[in-house]
PDB file of C-alpha atoms in Angstrom:
ATOM      1  CA  MET A 200      -6.614  26.368  18.635  1.00  0.00           C
ATOM      2  CA  LEU A 201      -3.040  25.655  19.687  1.00  0.00           C
ATOM      3  CA  THR A 202      -0.466  28.389  19.248  1.00  0.00           C
ATOM      4  CA  PHE A 203       2.637  28.045  17.104  1.00  0.00           C
ATOM      5  CA  GLU A 204       4.759  27.543  20.245  1.00  0.00           C
ATOM      6  CA  GLU A 205       2.390  24.872  21.626  1.00  0.00           C
ATOM      7  CA  LYS A 206       2.433  22.999  18.323  1.00  0.00           C
ATOM      8  CA  LYS A 207       6.248  23.117  18.238  1.00  0.00           C
ATOM      9  CA  GLU A 208       6.387  21.726  21.801  1.00  0.00           C
ATOM     10  CA  ILE A 209       4.076  18.849  20.863  1.00  0.00           C
ATOM     11  CA  ILE A 210       5.962  18.058  17.657  1.00  0.00           C
ATOM     12  CA  ARG A 211       9.297  18.122  19.505  1.00  0.00           C
ATOM     13  CA  ARG A 212       8.050  15.179  21.616  1.00  0.00           C
ATOM     14  CA  PHE A 213       8.769  13.031  18.568  1.00  0.00           C
ATOM     15  CA  PRO A 214      12.539  12.454  18.632  1.00  0.00           C
ATOM     16  CA  GLU A 215      12.401  10.835  15.189  1.00  0.00           C
ATOM     17  CA  LEU A 216      11.460  14.208  13.639  1.00  0.00           C
ATOM     18  CA  THR A 217      14.078  16.795  12.731  1.00  0.00           C
ATOM     19  CA  GLU A 218      13.105  20.464  12.715  1.00  0.00           C
ATOM     20  CA  LYS A 219      14.181  22.397   9.615  1.00  0.00           C
ATOM     21  CA  PRO A 220      13.490  26.121   9.253  1.00  0.00           C
ATOM     22  CA  ILE A 221      12.179  27.305   5.882  1.00  0.00           C
ATOM     23  CA  SER A 222      11.107  30.701   4.558  1.00  0.00           C
ATOM     24  CA  MET A 223       8.793  33.173   6.358  1.00  0.00           C
ATOM     25  CA  ASN A 224       9.634  31.771   9.823  1.00  0.00           C
ATOM     26  CA  ARG A 225       7.930  28.488   8.947  1.00  0.00           C
ATOM     27  CA  LEU A 226       9.170  25.052   9.954  1.00  0.00           C
ATOM     28  CA  ASN A 227       9.228  21.621   8.380  1.00  0.00           C
ATOM     29  CA  TYR A 228       9.743  18.450  10.389  1.00  0.00           C
ATOM     30  CA  HIS A 229      11.510  15.630   8.568  1.00  0.00           C
ATOM     31  CA  PHE A 230      11.349  11.922   9.316  1.00  0.00           C
ATOM     32  CA  GLU A 231      14.674  10.506   8.160  1.00  0.00           C
ATOM     33  CA  GLY A 232      13.500   6.966   8.953  1.00  0.00           C
ATOM     34  CA  SER A 233      10.926   7.116   6.166  1.00  0.00           C
ATOM     35  CA  ARG A 234      10.857   4.065   3.931  1.00  0.00           C
ATOM     36  CA  TYR A 235       9.786   6.291   1.066  1.00  0.00           C
ATOM     37  CA  GLU A 236      11.066   9.283  -0.838  1.00  0.00           C
ATOM     38  CA  LYS A 237       8.647  11.421   1.185  1.00  0.00           C
ATOM     39  CA  LYS A 238      10.398  12.583   4.369  1.00  0.00           C
ATOM     40  CA  ILE A 239       8.455  15.660   5.540  1.00  0.00           C
ATOM     41  CA  VAL A 240       5.828  14.800   8.170  1.00  0.00           C
ATOM     42  CA  VAL A 241       4.904  18.317   9.312  1.00  0.00           C
ATOM     43  CA  GLU A 242       5.023  20.813   6.504  1.00  0.00           C
ATOM     44  CA  LYS A 243       5.037  24.620   6.577  1.00  0.00           C
ATOM     45  CA  LEU A 244       4.186  25.089  10.256  1.00  0.00           C
ATOM     46  CA  HIS A 245       3.548  28.852  10.340  1.00  0.00           C
ATOM     47  CA  PRO A 246       3.698  31.278  13.296  1.00  0.00           C
ATOM     48  CA  ASN A 247      -0.046  31.879  12.787  1.00  0.00           C
ATOM     49  CA  GLY A 248      -0.634  28.225  13.757  1.00  0.00           C
ATOM     50  CA  ASN A 249      -1.354  26.958  10.269  1.00  0.00           C
ATOM     51  CA  GLY A 250       0.458  23.906   8.951  1.00  0.00           C
ATOM     52  CA  PHE A 251       0.059  20.519   7.326  1.00  0.00           C
ATOM     53  CA  VAL A 252       0.795  16.902   8.158  1.00  0.00           C
ATOM     54  CA  TYR A 253       1.422  14.306   5.469  1.00  0.00           C
ATOM     55  CA  VAL A 254      -1.006  11.385   5.836  1.00  0.00           C
ATOM     56  CA  GLY A 255      -0.848  10.040   2.293  1.00  0.00           C
ATOM     57  CA  ASP A 256      -3.978   8.080   1.525  1.00  0.00           C
ATOM     58  CA  LEU A 257      -4.937   7.145   5.085  1.00  0.00           C
ATOM     59  CA  LEU A 258      -8.725   6.917   5.124  1.00  0.00           C
ATOM     60  CA  ALA A 259      -9.072   8.405   8.602  1.00  0.00           C
ATOM     61  CA  TYR A 260      -8.184  11.861   7.256  1.00  0.00           C
ATOM     62  CA  ASP A 261      -9.630  14.211   4.684  1.00  0.00           C
ATOM     63  CA  ALA A 262      -6.343  14.926   2.938  1.00  0.00           C
ATOM     64  CA  ASP A 263      -5.837  17.014  -0.176  1.00  0.00           C
ATOM     65  CA  ASP A 264      -4.580  15.548  -3.440  1.00  0.00           C
ATOM     66  CA  ARG A 265      -0.981  15.740  -2.148  1.00  0.00           C
ATOM     67  CA  GLY A 266      -1.839  13.685   0.961  1.00  0.00           C
ATOM     68  CA  LEU A 267      -1.725  16.674   3.334  1.00  0.00           C
ATOM     69  CA  VAL A 268      -4.187  17.485   6.103  1.00  0.00           C
ATOM     70  CA  ASN A 269      -4.441  20.993   7.582  1.00  0.00           C
ATOM     71  CA  ILE A 270      -3.712  21.087  11.332  1.00  0.00           C
ATOM     72  CA  ARG A 271      -4.650  24.726  12.011  1.00  0.00           C
ATOM     73  CA  ASP A 272      -7.586  23.849  14.293  1.00  0.00           C
ATOM     74  CA  PHE A 273      -6.234  20.599  15.754  1.00  0.00           C
ATOM     75  CA  ASP A 274      -6.116  20.198  19.504  1.00  0.00           C
ATOM     76  CA  GLU A 275      -3.239  18.433  21.275  1.00  0.00           C
ATOM     77  CA  THR A 276      -4.787  14.969  21.046  1.00  0.00           C
ATOM     78  CA  GLN A 277      -5.565  15.338  17.341  1.00  0.00           C
ATOM     79  CA  LEU A 278      -2.087  16.669  16.578  1.00  0.00           C
ATOM     80  CA  VAL A 279      -0.331  13.853  18.436  1.00  0.00           C
ATOM     81  CA  GLU A 280      -2.543  11.261  16.752  1.00  0.00           C
ATOM     82  CA  VAL A 281      -2.035  12.578  13.215  1.00  0.00           C
ATOM     83  CA  ILE A 282       1.741  12.742  13.668  1.00  0.00           C
ATOM     84  CA  GLU A 283       1.826   9.193  15.069  1.00  0.00           C
ATOM     85  CA  ASP A 284      -0.251   7.998  12.114  1.00  0.00           C
ATOM     86  CA  ALA A 285       1.990   9.836   9.639  1.00  0.00           C
ATOM     87  CA  ILE A 286       5.164   8.332  11.093  1.00  0.00           C
ATOM     88  CA  MET A 287       3.613   4.870  11.077  1.00  0.00           C
ATOM     89  CA  TYR A 288       2.454   5.383   7.470  1.00  0.00           C
ATOM     90  CA  LEU A 289       5.947   6.394   6.337  1.00  0.00           C
ATOM     91  CA  SER A 290       7.546   3.536   8.306  1.00  0.00           C
ATOM     92  CA  GLU A 291       5.550   0.765   6.679  1.00  0.00           C
ATOM     93  CA  VAL A 292       6.951  -1.202   3.817  1.00  0.00           C
ATOM     94  CA  ASP A 293       4.651  -2.885   1.393  1.00  0.00           C
ATOM     95  CA  GLU A 294       6.126  -6.350   1.447  1.00  0.00           C
ATOM     96  CA  PRO A 295       5.509  -8.166  -1.786  1.00  0.00           C
ATOM     97  CA  LYS A 296       3.112 -10.975  -1.109  1.00  0.00           C
ATOM     98  CA  GLU A 297       4.447 -14.362  -1.972  1.00  0.00           C
ATOM     99  CA  GLU A 298       2.541 -15.586  -4.982  1.00  0.00           C
ATOM    100  CA  VAL A 299       1.212 -19.072  -4.541  1.00  0.00           C
ATOM    101  CA  VAL A 300       1.081 -20.844  -7.865  1.00  0.00           C
ATOM    102  CA  ILE A 301      -0.489 -24.242  -8.140  1.00  0.00           C
ATOM    103  CA  GLU A 302       0.518 -25.848 -11.357  1.00  0.00           C
ATOM    104  CA  GLU A 303      -0.842 -29.138 -12.587  1.00  0.00           C
ATOM    105  CA  SER A 304      -0.070 -30.893 -15.801  1.00  0.00           C
ATOM    106  CA  TRP A 305      -2.971 -32.468 -17.735  1.00  0.00           C
ATOM    107  CA  LYS A 306      -2.566 -34.741 -20.784  1.00  0.00           C
ATOM    108  CA  ASN A 307      -4.937 -36.235 -23.320  1.00  0.00           C
ATOM    109  CA  HIS A 308      -4.712 -39.550 -25.192  1.00  0.00           C
ATOM    110  CA  LYS A 309      -2.515 -37.923 -27.926  1.00  0.00           C
ATOM    111  CA  ASN A 310      -0.086 -36.807 -25.221  1.00  0.00           C
ATOM    112  CA  ASP A 311      -0.965 -33.112 -25.675  1.00  0.00           C
ATOM    113  CA  GLN A 312      -0.209 -31.234 -22.486  1.00  0.00           C
ATOM    114  CA  LEU A 313      -2.113 -28.384 -20.819  1.00  0.00           C
ATOM    115  CA  LEU A 314      -1.144 -26.669 -17.579  1.00  0.00           C
ATOM    116  CA  LEU A 315      -3.596 -25.594 -14.886  1.00  0.00           C
ATOM    117  CA  VAL A 316      -2.177 -22.572 -13.041  1.00  0.00           C
ATOM    118  CA  HIS A 317      -3.673 -20.638 -10.130  1.00  0.00           C
ATOM    119  CA  GLU A 318      -3.079 -16.924 -10.690  1.00  0.00           C
ATOM    120  CA  GLU A 319      -5.183 -15.068  -8.134  1.00  0.00           C
ATOM    121  CA  PRO A 320      -8.073 -14.866  -8.496  1.00  0.00           C
ATOM    122  CA  PHE A 321      -8.285 -17.101 -11.575  1.00  0.00           C
ATOM    123  CA  TRP A 322      -7.552 -20.662 -12.560  1.00  0.00           C
ATOM    124  CA  ASN A 323      -5.943 -20.500 -16.003  1.00  0.00           C
ATOM    125  CA  VAL A 324      -5.395 -23.243 -18.551  1.00  0.00           C
ATOM    126  CA  TYR A 325      -2.267 -22.839 -20.689  1.00  0.00           C
ATOM    127  CA  HIS A 326      -0.999 -24.587 -23.791  1.00  0.00           C
ATOM    128  CA  ALA A 327       2.731 -23.835 -23.615  1.00  0.00           C
ATOM    129  CA  PHE A 328       2.788 -20.065 -22.976  1.00  0.00           C
ATOM    130  CA  ASN A 329      -0.617 -19.409 -24.531  1.00  0.00           C
ATOM    131  CA  LEU A 330      -3.657 -18.859 -22.338  1.00  0.00           C
ATOM    132  CA  GLU A 331      -6.424 -21.189 -23.497  1.00  0.00           C
ATOM    133  CA  GLU A 332      -9.170 -20.573 -20.905  1.00  0.00           C
ATOM    134  CA  SER A 333      -9.673 -18.866 -17.565  1.00  0.00           C
ATOM    135  CA  PHE A 334     -12.025 -19.906 -14.752  1.00  0.00           C
ATOM    136  CA  GLY A 335     -13.187 -18.553 -11.430  1.00  0.00           C
ATOM    137  CA  THR A 336     -12.845 -21.884  -9.609  1.00  0.00           C
ATOM    138  CA  LYS A 337     -10.552 -24.870  -9.779  1.00  0.00           C
ATOM    139  CA  GLU A 338     -13.570 -27.153 -10.098  1.00  0.00           C
ATOM    140  CA  ASP A 339     -14.761 -25.352 -13.252  1.00  0.00           C
ATOM    141  CA  ALA A 340     -11.279 -25.533 -14.768  1.00  0.00           C
ATOM    142  CA  GLU A 341     -10.970 -29.248 -13.990  1.00  0.00           C
ATOM    143  CA  GLN A 342     -14.423 -29.938 -15.440  1.00  0.00           C
ATOM    144  CA  TYR A 343     -13.422 -28.151 -18.655  1.00  0.00           C
ATOM    145  CA  LEU A 344     -10.207 -30.177 -18.894  1.00  0.00           C
ATOM    146  CA  ARG A 345     -12.059 -33.481 -18.388  1.00  0.00           C
ATOM    147  CA  GLU A 346     -14.678 -32.518 -21.000  1.00  0.00           C
ATOM    148  CA  GLU A 347     -11.841 -31.836 -23.444  1.00  0.00           C
ATOM    149  CA  GLY A 348     -10.432 -35.310 -22.824  1.00  0.00           C
ATOM    150  CA  PHE A 349      -7.589 -34.444 -20.473  1.00  0.00           C
ATOM    151  CA  LYS A 350      -6.523 -36.223 -17.304  1.00  0.00           C
ATOM    152  CA  LYS A 351      -4.347 -34.931 -14.496  1.00  0.00           C
ATOM    153  CA  GLU A 352      -0.858 -36.356 -14.533  1.00  0.00           C
ATOM    154  CA  LYS A 353       0.217 -38.054 -11.346  1.00  0.00           C
TER     155      LYS A 353
END
C-alpha cells in the first residue's frame, strides 16, 4: 500500500488538479476543467492512506452509489490509471446526437395526407400531429400505407 506522501506525489503529477486541504489533515484534489458540476477527482485523501477517486459510472470500477472508488490499497499504476480515467470522464461532453428524421408525405385518392417519420428506432405514421401507427421497419410502414390506399407523393 502506498503511503499518504507517495499518493500525494503521484497525484501532484497531474497539473490539472488543484490540491485543497480539508478537515482532519485530509486533502481534496479539484479538476477545474470539469465539464460538469462535479469537480473533485480525489476526495478525502487521509494521512492513513485512505481516500476516494470519483469515477462516476465507469464500468471498469466497482464504485459506490456516489461514483467513488476507494484507493486505500491501490498501487502506483492503479492510482495513475484511475485518476487518468476520472479526468477523462469529467472532460467528456455528451454531444447531442443529430436526429435524422426522414419524412415522407403519402396521400390517398381523397387527398387525405399521412406523414411517414423515422423516429429512432421506429417508423411512425402521423395524421397531422396524431400518431396513427408505429412500425419497426420502413417496409412494414410502407406496406401498411399502401394497404390503406395511400401513395407516396413525389
